[in-house]
PDB file of C-alpha atoms in Angstrom:
ATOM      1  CA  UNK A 653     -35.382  16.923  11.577  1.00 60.00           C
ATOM      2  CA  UNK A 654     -32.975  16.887   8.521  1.00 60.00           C
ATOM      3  CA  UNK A 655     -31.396  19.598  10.414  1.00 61.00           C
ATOM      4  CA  UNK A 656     -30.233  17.845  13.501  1.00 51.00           C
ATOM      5  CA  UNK A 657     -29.956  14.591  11.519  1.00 50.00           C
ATOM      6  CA  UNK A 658     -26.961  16.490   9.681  1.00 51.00           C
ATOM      7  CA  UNK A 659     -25.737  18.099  13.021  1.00 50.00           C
ATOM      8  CA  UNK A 660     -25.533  14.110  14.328  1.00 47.00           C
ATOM      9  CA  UNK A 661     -23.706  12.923  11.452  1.00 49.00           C
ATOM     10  CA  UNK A 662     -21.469  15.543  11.416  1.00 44.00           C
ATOM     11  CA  UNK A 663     -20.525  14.964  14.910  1.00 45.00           C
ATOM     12  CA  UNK A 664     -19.845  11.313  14.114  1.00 46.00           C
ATOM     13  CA  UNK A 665     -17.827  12.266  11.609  1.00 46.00           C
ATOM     14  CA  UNK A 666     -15.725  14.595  14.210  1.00 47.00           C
ATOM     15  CA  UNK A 667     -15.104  11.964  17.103  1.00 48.00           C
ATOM     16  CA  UNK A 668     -14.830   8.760  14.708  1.00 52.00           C
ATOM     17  CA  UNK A 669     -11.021   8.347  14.767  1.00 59.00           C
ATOM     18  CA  UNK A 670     -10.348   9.783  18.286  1.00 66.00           C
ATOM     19  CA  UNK A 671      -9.314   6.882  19.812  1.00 89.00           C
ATOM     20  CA  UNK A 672      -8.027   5.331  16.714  1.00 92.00           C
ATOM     21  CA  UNK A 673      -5.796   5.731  13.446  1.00 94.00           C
ATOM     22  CA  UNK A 674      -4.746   3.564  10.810  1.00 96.00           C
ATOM     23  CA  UNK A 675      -1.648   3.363   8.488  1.00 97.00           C
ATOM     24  CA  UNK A 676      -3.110   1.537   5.369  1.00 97.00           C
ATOM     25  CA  UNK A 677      -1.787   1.536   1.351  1.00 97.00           C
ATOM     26  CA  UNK A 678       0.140  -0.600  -0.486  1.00 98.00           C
ATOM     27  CA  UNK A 679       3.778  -2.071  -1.830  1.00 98.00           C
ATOM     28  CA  UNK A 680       3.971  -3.259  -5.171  1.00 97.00           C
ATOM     29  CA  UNK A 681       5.981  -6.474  -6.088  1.00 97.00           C
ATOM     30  CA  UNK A 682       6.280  -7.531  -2.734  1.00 97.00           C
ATOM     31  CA  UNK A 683       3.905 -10.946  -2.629  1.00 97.00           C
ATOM     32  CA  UNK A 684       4.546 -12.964   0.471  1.00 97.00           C
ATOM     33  CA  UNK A 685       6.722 -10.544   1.986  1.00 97.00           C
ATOM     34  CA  UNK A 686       6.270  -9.920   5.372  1.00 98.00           C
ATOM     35  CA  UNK A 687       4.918  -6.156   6.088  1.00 98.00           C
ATOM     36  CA  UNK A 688       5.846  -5.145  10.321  1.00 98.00           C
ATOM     37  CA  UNK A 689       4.255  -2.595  12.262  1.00 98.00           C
ATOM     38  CA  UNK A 690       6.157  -1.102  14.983  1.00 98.00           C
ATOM     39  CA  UNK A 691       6.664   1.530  17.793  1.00 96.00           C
ATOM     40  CA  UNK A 692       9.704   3.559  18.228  1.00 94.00           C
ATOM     41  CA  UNK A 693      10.379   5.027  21.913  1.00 90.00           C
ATOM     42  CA  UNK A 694      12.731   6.109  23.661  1.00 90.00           C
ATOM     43  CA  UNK A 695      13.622   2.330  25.029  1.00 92.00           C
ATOM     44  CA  UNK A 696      13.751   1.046  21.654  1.00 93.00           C
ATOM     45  CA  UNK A 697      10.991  -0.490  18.803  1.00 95.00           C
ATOM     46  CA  UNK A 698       7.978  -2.884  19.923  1.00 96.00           C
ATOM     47  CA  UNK A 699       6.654  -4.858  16.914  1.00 97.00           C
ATOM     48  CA  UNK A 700       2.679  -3.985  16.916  1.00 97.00           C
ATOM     49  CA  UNK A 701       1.335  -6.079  14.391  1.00 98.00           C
ATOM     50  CA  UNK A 702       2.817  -7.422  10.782  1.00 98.00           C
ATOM     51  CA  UNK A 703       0.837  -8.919   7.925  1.00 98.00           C
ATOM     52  CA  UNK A 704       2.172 -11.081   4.880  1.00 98.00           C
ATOM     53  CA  UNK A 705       1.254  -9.292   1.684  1.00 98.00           C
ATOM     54  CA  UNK A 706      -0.534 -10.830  -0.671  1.00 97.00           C
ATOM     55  CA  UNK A 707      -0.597 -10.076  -4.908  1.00 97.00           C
ATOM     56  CA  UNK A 708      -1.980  -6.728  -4.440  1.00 97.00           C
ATOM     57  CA  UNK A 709       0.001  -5.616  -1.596  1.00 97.00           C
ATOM     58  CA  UNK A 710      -2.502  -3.968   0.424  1.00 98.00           C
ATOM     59  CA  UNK A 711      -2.162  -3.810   3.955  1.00 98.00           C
ATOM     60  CA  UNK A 712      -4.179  -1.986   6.968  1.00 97.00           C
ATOM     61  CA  UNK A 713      -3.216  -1.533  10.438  1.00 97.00           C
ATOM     62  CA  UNK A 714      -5.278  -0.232  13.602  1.00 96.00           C
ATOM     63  CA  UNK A 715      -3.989   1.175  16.606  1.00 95.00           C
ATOM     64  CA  UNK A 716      -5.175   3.277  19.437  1.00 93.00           C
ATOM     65  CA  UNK A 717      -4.413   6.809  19.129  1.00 92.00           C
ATOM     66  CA  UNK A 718      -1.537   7.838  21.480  1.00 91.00           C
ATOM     67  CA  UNK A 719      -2.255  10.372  24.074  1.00 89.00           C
ATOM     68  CA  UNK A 720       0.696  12.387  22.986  1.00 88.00           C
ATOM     69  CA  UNK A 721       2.542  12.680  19.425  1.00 90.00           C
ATOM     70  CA  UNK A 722       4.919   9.353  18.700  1.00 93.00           C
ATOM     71  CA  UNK A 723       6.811   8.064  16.298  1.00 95.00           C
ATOM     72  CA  UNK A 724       6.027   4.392  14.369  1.00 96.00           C
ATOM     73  CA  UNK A 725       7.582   2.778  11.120  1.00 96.00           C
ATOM     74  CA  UNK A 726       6.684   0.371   8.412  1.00 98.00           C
ATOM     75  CA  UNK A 727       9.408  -2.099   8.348  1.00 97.00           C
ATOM     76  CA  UNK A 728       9.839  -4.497   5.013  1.00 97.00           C
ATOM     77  CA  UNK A 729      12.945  -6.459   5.591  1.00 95.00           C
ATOM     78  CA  UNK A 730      15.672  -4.143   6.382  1.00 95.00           C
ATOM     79  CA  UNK A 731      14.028  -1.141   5.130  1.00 95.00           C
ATOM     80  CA  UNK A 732      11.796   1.270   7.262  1.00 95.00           C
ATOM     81  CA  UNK A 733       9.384   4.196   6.745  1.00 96.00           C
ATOM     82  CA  UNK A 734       8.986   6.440   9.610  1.00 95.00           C
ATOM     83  CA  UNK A 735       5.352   7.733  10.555  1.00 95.00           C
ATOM     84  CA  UNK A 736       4.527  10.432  12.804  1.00 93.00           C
ATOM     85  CA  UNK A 737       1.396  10.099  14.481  1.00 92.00           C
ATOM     86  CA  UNK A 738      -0.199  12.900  16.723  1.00 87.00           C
ATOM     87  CA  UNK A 739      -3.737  13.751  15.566  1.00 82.00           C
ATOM     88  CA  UNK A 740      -4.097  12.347  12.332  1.00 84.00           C
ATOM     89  CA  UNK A 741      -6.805   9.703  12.196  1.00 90.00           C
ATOM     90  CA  UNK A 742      -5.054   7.696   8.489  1.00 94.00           C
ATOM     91  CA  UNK A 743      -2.047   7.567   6.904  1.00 95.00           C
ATOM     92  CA  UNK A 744      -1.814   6.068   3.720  1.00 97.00           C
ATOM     93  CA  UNK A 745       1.625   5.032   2.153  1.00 97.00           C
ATOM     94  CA  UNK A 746       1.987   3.786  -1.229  1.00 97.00           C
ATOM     95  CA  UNK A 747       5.172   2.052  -2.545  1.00 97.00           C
ATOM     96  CA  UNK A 748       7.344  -0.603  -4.191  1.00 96.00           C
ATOM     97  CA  UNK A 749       9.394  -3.358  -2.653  1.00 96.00           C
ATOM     98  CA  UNK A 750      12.468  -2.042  -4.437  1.00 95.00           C
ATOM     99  CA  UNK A 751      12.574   1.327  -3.148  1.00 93.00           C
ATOM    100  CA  UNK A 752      10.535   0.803  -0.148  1.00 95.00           C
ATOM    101  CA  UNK A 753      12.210   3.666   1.821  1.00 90.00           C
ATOM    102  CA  UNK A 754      13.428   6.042  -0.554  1.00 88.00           C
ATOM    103  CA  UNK A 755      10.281   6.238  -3.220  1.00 91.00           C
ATOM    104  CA  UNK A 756       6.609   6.341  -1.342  1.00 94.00           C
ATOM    105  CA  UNK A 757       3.893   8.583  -1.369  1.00 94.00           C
ATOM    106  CA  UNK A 758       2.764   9.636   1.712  1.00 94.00           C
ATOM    107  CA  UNK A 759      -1.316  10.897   2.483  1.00 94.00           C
ATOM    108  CA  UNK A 760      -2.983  12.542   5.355  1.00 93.00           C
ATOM    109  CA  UNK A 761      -0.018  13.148   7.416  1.00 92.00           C
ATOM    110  CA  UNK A 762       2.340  16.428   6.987  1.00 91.00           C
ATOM    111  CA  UNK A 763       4.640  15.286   9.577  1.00 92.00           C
ATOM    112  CA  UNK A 764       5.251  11.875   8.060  1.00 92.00           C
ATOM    113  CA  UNK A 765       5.679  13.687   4.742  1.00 92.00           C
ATOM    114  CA  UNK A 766       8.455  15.975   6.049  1.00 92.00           C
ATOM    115  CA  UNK A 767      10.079  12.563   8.163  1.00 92.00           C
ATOM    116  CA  UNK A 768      10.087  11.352   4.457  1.00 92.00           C
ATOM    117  CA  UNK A 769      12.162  14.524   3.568  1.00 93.00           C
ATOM    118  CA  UNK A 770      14.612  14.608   6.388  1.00 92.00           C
ATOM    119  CA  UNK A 771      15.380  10.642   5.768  1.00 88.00           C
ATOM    120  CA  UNK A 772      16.056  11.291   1.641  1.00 89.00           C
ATOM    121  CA  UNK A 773      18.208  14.035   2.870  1.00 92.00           C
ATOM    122  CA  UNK A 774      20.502  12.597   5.377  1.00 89.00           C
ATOM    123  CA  UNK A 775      20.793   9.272   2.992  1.00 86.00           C
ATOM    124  CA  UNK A 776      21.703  11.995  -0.128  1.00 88.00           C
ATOM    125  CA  UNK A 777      24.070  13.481   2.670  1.00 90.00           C
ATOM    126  CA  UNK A 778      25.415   9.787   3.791  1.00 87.00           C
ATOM    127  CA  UNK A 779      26.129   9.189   0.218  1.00 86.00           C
ATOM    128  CA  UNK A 780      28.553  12.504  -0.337  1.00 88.00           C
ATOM    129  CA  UNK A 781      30.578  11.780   2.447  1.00 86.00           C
ATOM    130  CA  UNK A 782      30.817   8.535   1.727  1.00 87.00           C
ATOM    131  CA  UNK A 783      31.921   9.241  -1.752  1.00 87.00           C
ATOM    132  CA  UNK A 784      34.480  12.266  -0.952  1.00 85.00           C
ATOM    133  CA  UNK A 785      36.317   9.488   1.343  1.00 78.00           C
ATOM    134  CA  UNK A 786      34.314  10.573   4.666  1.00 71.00           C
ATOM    135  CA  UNK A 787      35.101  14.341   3.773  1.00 68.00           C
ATOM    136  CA  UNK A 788      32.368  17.066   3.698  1.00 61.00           C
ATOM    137  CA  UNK A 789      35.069  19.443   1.953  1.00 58.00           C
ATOM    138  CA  UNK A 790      38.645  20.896   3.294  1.00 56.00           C
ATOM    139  CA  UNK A 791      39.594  20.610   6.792  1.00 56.00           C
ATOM    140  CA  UNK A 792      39.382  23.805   8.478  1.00 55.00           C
ATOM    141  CA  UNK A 793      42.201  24.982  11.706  1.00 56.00           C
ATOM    142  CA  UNK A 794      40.483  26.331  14.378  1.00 62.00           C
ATOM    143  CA  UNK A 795      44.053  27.929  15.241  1.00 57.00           C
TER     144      UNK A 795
END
């Protein structure tokens, strides 16, 4: 009986988040700040849910599981976090309201953890050439 009891629960624990996932943490210092949910296709982003964040700055948001691997983002103000959902069942992000985008952790999803790394890059990128007057180094003839 314990046997198949286990086997059950085990099972249950298998198919729980097949239909769903969740993108829950927290930003720090950002009370009564508006936290947005969205989905980025190919047509352009659809706001899914948002929450106001209270003193602690937890947040938690539901959605079905897509039937193929998309892309979302955690928008605060004018600063986003891309998440890459495919068959992960919960992400968890943990930040600040000052460095919303450049300085979060990032749990239970590798893809969303290397998004995190491409984004840091490019900006680190965006920054050079933006400093050396919009050059990446001498101009090269093709002559």
């Amino acid at each position: 009986m314990k046997k198949l009891l286990f086997a059950c629960s085990l099972l249950l624990l298998l198919t729980a988040c097949q239909d769903r996932f969740s993108v829950e943490g927290c930003v720090e210092n950002a009370e009564k700040q508006t936290l947005y949910f969205e989905w980025q296709s190919l047509e352009g982003t659809q706001l899914l849910d948002s929450v106001v964040l209270k003193a602690d700055g937890k947040f938690s948001f539901k959605q079905t599981m897509p039937e193929s691997p998309e892309f979302y983002r955690l928008r605060l103000g004018k600063q986003s976090i891309p998440l890459a959902v495919d068959s992960v069942c919960q992400i968890v992000i943990k930040t600040d309201s000052a460095q919303f985008n450049t300085n979060y952790l990032v749990e239970g999803s590798l893809q969303t953890q290397y998004l995190r790394e491409l984004f840091l890059l490019q900006k680190q990128t965006l920054l050079y050439y933006q400093k050396n007057g919009g050059r990446y180094g001498e101009e090269k003839s093709c002559n």
